[in-house]
CSV table of C-alpha atoms in Angstrom, one decimal:
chain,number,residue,atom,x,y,z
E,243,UNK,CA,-42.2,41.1,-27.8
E,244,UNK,CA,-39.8,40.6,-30.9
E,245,UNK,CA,-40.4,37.4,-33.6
E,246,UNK,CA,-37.5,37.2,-35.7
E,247,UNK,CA,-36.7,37.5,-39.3
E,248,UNK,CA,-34.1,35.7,-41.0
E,249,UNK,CA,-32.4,39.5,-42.7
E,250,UNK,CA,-32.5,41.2,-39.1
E,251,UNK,CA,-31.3,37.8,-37.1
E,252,UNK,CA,-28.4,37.8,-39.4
E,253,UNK,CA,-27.7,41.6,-39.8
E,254,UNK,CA,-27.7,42.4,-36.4
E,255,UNK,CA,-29.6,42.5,-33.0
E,256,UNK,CA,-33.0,43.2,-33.0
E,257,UNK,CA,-33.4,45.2,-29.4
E,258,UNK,CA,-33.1,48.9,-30.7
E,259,UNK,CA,-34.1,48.9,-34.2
E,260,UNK,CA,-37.6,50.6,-33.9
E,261,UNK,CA,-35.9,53.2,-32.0
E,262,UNK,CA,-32.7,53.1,-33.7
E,263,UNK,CA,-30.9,57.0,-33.7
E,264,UNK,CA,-29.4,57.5,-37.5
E,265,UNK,CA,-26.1,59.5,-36.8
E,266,UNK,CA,-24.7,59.9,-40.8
E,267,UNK,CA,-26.4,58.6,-43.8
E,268,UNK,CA,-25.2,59.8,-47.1
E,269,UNK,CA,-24.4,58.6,-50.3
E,270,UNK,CA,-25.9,55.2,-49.5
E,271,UNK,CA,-23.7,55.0,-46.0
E,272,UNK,CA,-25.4,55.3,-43.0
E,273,UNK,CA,-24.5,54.0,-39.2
E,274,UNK,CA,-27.0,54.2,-36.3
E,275,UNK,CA,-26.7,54.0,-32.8
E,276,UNK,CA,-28.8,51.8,-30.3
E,277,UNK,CA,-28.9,50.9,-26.8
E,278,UNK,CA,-31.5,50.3,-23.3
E,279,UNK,CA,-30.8,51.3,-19.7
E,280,UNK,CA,-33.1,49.2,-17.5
E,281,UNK,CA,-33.6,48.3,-14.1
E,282,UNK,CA,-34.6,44.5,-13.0
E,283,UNK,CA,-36.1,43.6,-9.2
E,284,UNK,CA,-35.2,40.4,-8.8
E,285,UNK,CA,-36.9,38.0,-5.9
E,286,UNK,CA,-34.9,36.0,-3.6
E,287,UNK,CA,-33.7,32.5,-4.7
E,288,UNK,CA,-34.5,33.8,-8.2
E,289,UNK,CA,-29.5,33.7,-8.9
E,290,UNK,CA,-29.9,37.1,-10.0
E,291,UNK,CA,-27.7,37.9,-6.8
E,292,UNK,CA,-24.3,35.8,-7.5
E,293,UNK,CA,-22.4,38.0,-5.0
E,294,UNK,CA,-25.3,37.1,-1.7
E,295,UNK,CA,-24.7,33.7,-0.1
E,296,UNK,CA,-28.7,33.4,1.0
E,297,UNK,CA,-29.7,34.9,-2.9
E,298,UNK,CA,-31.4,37.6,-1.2
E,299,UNK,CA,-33.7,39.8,-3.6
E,300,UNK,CA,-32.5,42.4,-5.0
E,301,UNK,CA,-32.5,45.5,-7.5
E,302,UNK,CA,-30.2,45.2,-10.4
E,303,UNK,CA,-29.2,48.2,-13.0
E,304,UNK,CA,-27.9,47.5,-16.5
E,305,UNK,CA,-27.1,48.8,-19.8
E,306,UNK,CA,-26.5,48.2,-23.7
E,307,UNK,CA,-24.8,49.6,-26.6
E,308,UNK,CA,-24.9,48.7,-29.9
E,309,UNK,CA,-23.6,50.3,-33.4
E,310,UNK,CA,-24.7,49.3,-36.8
E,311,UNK,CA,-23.4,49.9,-40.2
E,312,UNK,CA,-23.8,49.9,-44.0
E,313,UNK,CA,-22.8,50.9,-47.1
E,314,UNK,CA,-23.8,50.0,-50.7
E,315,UNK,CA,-21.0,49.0,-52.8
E,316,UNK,CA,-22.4,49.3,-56.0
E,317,UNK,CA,-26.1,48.1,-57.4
E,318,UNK,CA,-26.2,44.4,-55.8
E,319,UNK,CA,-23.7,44.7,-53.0
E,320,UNK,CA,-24.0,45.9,-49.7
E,321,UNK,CA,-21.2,45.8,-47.1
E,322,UNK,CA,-22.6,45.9,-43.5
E,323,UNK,CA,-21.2,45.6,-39.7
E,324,UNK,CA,-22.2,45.9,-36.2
E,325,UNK,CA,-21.0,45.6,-32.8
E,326,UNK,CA,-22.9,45.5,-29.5
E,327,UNK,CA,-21.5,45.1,-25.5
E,328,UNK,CA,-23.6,44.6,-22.4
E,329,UNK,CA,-22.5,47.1,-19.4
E,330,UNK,CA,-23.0,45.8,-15.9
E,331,UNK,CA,-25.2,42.9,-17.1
E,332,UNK,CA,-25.5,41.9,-13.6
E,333,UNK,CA,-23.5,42.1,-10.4
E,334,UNK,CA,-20.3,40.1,-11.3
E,335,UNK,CA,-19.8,42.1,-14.9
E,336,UNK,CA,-19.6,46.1,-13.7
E,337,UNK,CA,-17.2,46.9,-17.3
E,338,UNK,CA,-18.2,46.7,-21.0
E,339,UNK,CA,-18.3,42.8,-22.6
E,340,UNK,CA,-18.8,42.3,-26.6
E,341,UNK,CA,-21.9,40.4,-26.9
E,342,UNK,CA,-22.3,40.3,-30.8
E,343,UNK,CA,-20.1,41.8,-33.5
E,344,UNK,CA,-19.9,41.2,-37.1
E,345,UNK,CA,-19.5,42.2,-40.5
E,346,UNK,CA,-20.4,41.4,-43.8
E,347,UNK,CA,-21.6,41.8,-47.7
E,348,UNK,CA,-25.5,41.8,-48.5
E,349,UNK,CA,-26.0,40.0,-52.1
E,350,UNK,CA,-29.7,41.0,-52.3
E,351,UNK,CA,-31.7,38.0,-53.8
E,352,UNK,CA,-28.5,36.1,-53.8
E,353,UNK,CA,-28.4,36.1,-49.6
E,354,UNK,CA,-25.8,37.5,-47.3
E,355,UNK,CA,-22.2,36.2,-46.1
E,356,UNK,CA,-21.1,37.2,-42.4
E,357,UNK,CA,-18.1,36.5,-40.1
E,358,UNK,CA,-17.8,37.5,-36.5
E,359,UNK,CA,-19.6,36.4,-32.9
E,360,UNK,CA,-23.0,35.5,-33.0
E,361,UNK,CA,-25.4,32.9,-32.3
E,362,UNK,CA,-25.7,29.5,-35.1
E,363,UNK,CA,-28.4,28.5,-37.3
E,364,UNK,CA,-30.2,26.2,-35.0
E,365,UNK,CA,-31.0,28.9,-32.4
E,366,UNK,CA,-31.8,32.0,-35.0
E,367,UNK,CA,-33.7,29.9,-37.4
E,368,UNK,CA,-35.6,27.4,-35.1
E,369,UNK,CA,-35.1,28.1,-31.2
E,370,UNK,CA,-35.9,31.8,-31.5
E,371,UNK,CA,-39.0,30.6,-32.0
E,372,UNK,CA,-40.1,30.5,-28.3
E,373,UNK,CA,-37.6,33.0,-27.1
E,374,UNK,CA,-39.9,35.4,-26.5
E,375,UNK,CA,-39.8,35.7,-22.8
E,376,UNK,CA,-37.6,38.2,-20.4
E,377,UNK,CA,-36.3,36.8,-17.4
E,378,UNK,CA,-37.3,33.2,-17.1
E,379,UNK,CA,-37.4,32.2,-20.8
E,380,UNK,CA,-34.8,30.1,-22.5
E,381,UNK,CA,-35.0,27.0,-19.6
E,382,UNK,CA,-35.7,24.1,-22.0
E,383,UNK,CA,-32.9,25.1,-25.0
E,384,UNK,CA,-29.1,24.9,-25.3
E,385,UNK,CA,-28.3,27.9,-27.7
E,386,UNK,CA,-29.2,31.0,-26.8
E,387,UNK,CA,-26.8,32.0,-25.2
E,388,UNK,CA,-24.3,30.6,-27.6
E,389,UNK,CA,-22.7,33.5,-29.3
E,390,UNK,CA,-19.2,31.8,-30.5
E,391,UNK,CA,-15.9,34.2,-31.9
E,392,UNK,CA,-15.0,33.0,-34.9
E,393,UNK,CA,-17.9,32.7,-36.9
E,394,UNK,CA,-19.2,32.4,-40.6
E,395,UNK,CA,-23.1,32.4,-41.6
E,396,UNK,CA,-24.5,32.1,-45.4
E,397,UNK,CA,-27.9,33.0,-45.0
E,398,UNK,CA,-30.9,33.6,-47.8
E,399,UNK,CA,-34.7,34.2,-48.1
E,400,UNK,CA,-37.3,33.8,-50.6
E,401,UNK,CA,-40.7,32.6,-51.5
E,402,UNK,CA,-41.6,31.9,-47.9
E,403,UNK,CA,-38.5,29.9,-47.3
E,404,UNK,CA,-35.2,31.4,-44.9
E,405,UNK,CA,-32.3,29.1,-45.1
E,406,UNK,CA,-28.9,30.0,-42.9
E,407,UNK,CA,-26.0,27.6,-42.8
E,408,UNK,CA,-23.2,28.5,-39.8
E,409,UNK,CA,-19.6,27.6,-39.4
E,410,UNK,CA,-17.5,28.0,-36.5
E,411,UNK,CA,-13.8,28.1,-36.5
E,412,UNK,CA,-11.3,27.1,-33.7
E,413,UNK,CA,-11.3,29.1,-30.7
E,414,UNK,CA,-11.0,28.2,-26.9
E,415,UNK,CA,-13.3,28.8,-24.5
E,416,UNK,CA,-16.5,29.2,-26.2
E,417,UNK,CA,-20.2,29.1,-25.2
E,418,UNK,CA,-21.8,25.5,-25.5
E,419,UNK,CA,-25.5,24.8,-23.7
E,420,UNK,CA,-25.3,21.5,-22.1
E,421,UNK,CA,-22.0,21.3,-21.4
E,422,UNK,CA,-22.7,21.1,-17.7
E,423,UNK,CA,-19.5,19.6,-16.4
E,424,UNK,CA,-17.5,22.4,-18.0
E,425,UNK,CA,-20.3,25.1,-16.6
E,426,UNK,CA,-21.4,25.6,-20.5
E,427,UNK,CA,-18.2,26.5,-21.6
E,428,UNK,CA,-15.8,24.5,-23.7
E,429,UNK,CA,-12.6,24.5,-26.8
E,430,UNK,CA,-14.7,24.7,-29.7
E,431,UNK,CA,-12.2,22.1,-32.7
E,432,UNK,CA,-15.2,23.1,-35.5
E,433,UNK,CA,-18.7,23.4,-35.4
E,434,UNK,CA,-21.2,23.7,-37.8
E,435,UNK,CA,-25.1,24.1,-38.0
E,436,UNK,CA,-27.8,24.1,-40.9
E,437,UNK,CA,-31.3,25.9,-40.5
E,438,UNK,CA,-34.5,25.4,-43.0
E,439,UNK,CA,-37.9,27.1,-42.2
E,440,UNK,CA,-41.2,27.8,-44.0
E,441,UNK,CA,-43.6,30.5,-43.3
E,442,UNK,CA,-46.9,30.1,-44.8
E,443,UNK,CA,-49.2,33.3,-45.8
E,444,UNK,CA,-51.8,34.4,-42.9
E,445,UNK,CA,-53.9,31.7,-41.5
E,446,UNK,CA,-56.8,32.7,-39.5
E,447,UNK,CA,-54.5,34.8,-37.0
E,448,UNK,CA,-51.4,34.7,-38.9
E,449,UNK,CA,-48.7,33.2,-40.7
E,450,UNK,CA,-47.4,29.1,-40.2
E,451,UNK,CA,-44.0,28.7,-39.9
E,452,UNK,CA,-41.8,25.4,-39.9
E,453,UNK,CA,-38.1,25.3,-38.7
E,454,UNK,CA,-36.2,22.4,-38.4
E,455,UNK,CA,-32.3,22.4,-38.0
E,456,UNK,CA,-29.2,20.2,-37.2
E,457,UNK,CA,-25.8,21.0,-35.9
E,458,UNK,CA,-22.9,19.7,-34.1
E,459,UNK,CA,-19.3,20.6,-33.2
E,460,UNK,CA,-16.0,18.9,-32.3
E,461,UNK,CA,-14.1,20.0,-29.4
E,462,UNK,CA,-9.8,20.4,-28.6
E,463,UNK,CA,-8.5,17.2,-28.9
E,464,UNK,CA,-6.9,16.1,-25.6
E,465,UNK,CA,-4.0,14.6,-26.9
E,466,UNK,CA,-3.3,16.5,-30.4
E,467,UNK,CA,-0.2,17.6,-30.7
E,468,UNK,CA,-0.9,20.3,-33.0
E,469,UNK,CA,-2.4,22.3,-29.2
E,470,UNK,CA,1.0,20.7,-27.2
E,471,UNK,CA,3.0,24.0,-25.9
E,472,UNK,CA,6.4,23.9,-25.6
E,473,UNK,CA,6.9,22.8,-22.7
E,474,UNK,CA,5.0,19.1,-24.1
E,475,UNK,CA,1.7,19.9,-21.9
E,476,UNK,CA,-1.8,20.2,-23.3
E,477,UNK,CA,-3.6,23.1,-22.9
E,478,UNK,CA,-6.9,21.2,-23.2
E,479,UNK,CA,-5.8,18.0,-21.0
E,480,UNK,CA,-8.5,18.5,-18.8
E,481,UNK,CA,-11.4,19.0,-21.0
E,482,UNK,CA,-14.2,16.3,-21.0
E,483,UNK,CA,-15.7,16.6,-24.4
E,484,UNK,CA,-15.2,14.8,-27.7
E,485,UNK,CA,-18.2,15.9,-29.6
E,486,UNK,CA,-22.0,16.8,-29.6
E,487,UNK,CA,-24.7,17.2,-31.9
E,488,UNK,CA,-27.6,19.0,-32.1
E,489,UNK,CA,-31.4,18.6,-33.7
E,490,UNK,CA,-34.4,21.3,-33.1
E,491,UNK,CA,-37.7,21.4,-34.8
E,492,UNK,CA,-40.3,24.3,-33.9
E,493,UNK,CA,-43.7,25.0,-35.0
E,494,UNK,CA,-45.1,28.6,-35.0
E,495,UNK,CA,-48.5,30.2,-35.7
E,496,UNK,CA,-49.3,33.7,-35.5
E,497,UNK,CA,-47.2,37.3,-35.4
E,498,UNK,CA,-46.7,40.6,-33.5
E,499,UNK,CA,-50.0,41.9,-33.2
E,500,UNK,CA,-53.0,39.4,-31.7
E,501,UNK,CA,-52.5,35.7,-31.0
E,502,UNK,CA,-49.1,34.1,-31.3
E,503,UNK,CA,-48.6,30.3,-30.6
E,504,UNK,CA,-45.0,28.2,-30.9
E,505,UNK,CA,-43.7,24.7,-29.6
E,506,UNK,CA,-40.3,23.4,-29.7
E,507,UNK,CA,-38.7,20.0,-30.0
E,508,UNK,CA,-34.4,20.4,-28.9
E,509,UNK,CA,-32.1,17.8,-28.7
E,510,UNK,CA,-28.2,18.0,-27.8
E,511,UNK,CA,-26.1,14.3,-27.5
E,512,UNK,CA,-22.8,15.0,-26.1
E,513,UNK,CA,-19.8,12.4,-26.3
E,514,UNK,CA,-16.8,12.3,-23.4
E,515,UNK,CA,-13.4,10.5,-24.2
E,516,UNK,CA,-13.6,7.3,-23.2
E,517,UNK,CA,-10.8,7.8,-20.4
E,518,UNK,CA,-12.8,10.3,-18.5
E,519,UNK,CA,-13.5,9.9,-15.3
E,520,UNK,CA,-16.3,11.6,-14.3
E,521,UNK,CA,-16.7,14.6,-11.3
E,522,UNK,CA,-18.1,14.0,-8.5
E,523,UNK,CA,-20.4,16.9,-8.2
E,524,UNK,CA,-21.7,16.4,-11.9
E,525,UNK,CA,-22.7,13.0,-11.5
E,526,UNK,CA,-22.1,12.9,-15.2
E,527,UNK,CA,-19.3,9.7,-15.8
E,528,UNK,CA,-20.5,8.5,-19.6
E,529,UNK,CA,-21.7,10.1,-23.3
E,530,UNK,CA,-25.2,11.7,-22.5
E,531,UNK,CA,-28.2,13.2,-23.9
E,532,UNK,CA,-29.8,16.6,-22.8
E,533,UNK,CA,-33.5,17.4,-24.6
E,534,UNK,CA,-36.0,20.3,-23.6
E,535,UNK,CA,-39.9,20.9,-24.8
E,536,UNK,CA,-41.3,24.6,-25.0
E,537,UNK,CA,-44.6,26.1,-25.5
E,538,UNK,CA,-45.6,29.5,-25.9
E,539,UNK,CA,-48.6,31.2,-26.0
E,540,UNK,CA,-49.2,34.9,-26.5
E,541,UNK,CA,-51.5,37.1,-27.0
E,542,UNK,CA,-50.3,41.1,-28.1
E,543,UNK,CA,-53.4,43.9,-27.4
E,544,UNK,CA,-53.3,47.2,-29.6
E,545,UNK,CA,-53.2,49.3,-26.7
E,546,UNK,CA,-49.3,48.2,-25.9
E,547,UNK,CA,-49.9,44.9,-23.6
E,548,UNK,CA,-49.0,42.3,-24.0
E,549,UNK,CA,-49.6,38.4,-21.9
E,550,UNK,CA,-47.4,35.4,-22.2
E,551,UNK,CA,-47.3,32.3,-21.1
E,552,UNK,CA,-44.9,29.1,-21.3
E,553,UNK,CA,-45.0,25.9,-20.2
E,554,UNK,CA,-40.8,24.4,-20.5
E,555,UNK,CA,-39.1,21.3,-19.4
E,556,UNK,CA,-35.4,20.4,-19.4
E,557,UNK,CA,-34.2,16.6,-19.2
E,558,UNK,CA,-30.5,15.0,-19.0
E,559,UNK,CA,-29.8,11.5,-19.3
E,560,UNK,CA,-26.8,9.7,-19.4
E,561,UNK,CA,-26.2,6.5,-21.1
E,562,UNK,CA,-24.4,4.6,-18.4
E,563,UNK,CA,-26.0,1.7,-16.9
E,564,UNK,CA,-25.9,3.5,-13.2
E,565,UNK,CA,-26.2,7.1,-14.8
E,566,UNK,CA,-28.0,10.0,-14.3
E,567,UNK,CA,-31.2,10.8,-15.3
E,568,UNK,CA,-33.1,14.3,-14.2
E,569,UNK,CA,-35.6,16.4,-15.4
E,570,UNK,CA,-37.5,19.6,-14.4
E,571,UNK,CA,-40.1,21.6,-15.7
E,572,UNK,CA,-41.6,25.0,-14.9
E,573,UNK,CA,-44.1,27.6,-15.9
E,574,UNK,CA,-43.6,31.0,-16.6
E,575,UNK,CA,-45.9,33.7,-16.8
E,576,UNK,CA,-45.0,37.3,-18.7
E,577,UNK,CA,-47.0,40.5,-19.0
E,578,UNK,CA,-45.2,43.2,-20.8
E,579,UNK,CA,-46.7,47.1,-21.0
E,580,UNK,CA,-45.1,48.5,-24.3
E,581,UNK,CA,-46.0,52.2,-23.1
E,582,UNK,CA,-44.1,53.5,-26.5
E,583,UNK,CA,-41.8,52.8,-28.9
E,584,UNK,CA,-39.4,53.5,-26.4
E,585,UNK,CA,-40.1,52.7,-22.9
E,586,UNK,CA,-42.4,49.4,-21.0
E,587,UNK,CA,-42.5,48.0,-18.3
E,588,UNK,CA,-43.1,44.1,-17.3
E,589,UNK,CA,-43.5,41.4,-15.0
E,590,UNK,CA,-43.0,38.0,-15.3
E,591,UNK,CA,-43.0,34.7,-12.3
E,592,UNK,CA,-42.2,31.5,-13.0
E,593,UNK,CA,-43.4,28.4,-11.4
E,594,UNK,CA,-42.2,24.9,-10.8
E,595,UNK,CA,-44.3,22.6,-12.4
E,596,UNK,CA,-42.0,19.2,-11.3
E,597,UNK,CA,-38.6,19.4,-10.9
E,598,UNK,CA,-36.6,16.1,-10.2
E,599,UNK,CA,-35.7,16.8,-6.3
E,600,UNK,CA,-37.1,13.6,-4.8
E,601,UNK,CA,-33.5,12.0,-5.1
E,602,UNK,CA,-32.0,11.1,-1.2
E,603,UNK,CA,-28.7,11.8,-3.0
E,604,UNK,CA,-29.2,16.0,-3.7
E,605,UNK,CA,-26.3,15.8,-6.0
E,606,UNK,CA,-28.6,14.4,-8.3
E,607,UNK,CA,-31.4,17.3,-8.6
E,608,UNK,CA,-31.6,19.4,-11.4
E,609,UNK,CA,-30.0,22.3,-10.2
E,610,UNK,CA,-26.7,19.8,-9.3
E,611,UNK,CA,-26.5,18.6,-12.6
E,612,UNK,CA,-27.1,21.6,-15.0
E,613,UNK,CA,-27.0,24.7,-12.4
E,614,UNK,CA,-30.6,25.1,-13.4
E,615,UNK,CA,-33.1,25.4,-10.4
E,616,UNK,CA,-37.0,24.8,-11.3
E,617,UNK,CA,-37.9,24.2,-7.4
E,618,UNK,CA,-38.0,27.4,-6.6
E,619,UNK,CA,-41.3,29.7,-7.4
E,620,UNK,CA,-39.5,33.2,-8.5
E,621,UNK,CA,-41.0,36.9,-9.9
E,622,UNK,CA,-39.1,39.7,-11.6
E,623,UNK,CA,-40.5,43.3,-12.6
E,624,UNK,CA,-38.8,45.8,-14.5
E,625,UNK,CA,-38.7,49.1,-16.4
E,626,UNK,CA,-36.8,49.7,-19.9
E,627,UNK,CA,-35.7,52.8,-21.9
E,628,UNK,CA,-35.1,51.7,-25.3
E,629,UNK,CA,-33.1,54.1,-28.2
């Protein structure tokens, strides 16, 4: 189970550090390698199998590999870079796909600047928070899995405070939780997001921490003609979005050894031109709001084990009069055996605690709306090798 800090959010990815292999360090340059190979049993109905019609259960094998770099300038400046792909991440991706890659100049006391693909302020600073599952995690928050091209971070820590401000440039097809009439995909225009938290000394079991952030981004416009090709057509004709912001708030108690506790308050509000139509199989025809709620708690043993559990729901509702409104919520359950710095082995269910399927109209479940399905009661176990 990882918790976050600001310096290694922002300096790279956090899943082989405390194994990392150091290939050349001299003269204040050094690169290291890191990477897992694990295997995943999925149950069936649990969409780990894209490629089998009934969603059988099934094993699946995958792979990471990630490079990390820096070198020190002179007495205050550091330049850095990394770069990480996923390899067969599941059935549909056999081949090598960038998942993060960056680089950037370490100021010391005075923060770091970085440019490159990664994930904004809102999700490092305050939904990270209760990201601390493996399988079934993530199902009431919109930007995890947002890792955008084209990004700049500012980011800075000190006396209990981290502060990261993100910027993201123009670039088509990017990552965007919520946007479930464009499958979470969509031209990002410019986005931006601002993150703030607060971590107190120990308490009791450990350390307080506050987190608050607030973003939003713009999307292609449909009829700029600044995106017209030659030919007079827009390349972004058909997209649905306008704009959406984004608040998140978290509370966290505790660390990586003994009790750990977090909740988390996320809030995106999208807005659709006003001559959209609406699809038929998103049921979503107007501007609309999508929020989720998650609760952690954890408890990490000495010996290597560790017991999580969340409680997560996941609501969308859209302004118009006849709109949409559905909601789900589900429970999952994680126990993780760190054997050694290197290898564990975990299993982890997750239960529907009241999804929205009671409609007589099944376009308008959960799952139709946002491709997320609660109903069903799924399990996963797997084993890790971590370097």
């Amino acid at each position: 189970m990882l918790r976050k800090s600001l310096l290694a959010a922002l300096c790279g990815s956090l899943m082989g550090t405390a194994s990392a292999a150091t290939i050349f360090d001299r003269d204040g340059t050094s690169v290291e390698a890191y990477g897992r190979v694990q295997a995943v049993y999925y149950s069936q109905d649990s969409g780990a199998n894209a490629q089998s019609a009934a969603n059988d259960g099934n094993l699946n094998a995958s792979s990471r590999l990630g490079f990390s770099f820096r070198s020190e300038l002179n007495s205050a400046v550091a330049a850095y870079a990394g770069m990480e792909w996923d390899n067969a991440d599941d059935d549909s991706n056999p081949e090598f796909s960038a998942r993060t890659l960056w680089v950037g100049a370490d100021f010391g006391a005075f923060g770091s600047l970085q440019a490159g693909r990664f994930e904004d302020a809102v999700y490092q600073i305050v939904e990270s928070s209760t990201d601390v599952l493996e399988d079934w995690g993530c199902n009431g928050q919109f930007g995890n899995d947002d890792r955008r091209d084209g990004s700049l971070a500012y980011a800075w820590s000190g006396y209990g405070f981290d502060v990261m401000l993100t910027y993201n440039t123009s670039k088509d097809a990017q990552s965007v939780g919520g946007a479930y009439i464009t499958d979470d995909e969509a031209p990002i225009k410019a986005g931006y997001a601002i993150g703030i938290g607060y971590t107190t000394p120990d308490v009791l079991f450990g350390p307080i921490g506050i987190r608050a952030g607030f973003g939003g981004a713009s999307f292609q416009a449909r009829g700029d003609a600044e995106v017209m090709n030659d030919d007079g057509s827009n390349p972004y004709a058909g997209n649905p979005y306008d704009r959406y912001t984004h608040y998140a708030a978290a509370l966290t108690w505790g660390g990586d050894e003994g009790l750990y506790l977090a909740a988390l308050y996320t809030q995106r509000s999208f807005e659709l031109y006003s001559d959209f139509e609406g699809r038929e199989d998103a049921l979503l025809n107007d501007d609309y709001d999508t929020w989720g709620v998650e609760v952690v708690a954890s408890y990490a043993f000495t010996n290597g084990v560790s017991l999580t559990a969340s409680y997560q729901y996941l609501k969308v509702d859209e302004d118009g009069h006849d709109g949409v409104s559905v909601d789900g919520a589900a429970i999952p359950v994680y126990l993780n055996y760190q054997v050694n710095p290197e290898f564990n082995l975990w299993a982890e269910a997750r239960f529907d605690a009241g999804c929205d399927d009671s409609s007589t109209d099944d376009r308008r479940s959960l799952a139709a709306v946002t491709g997320r399905n609660f109903e069903e009661n799924v399990f996963s176990f797997g084993a890790r090798y971590t370097f």
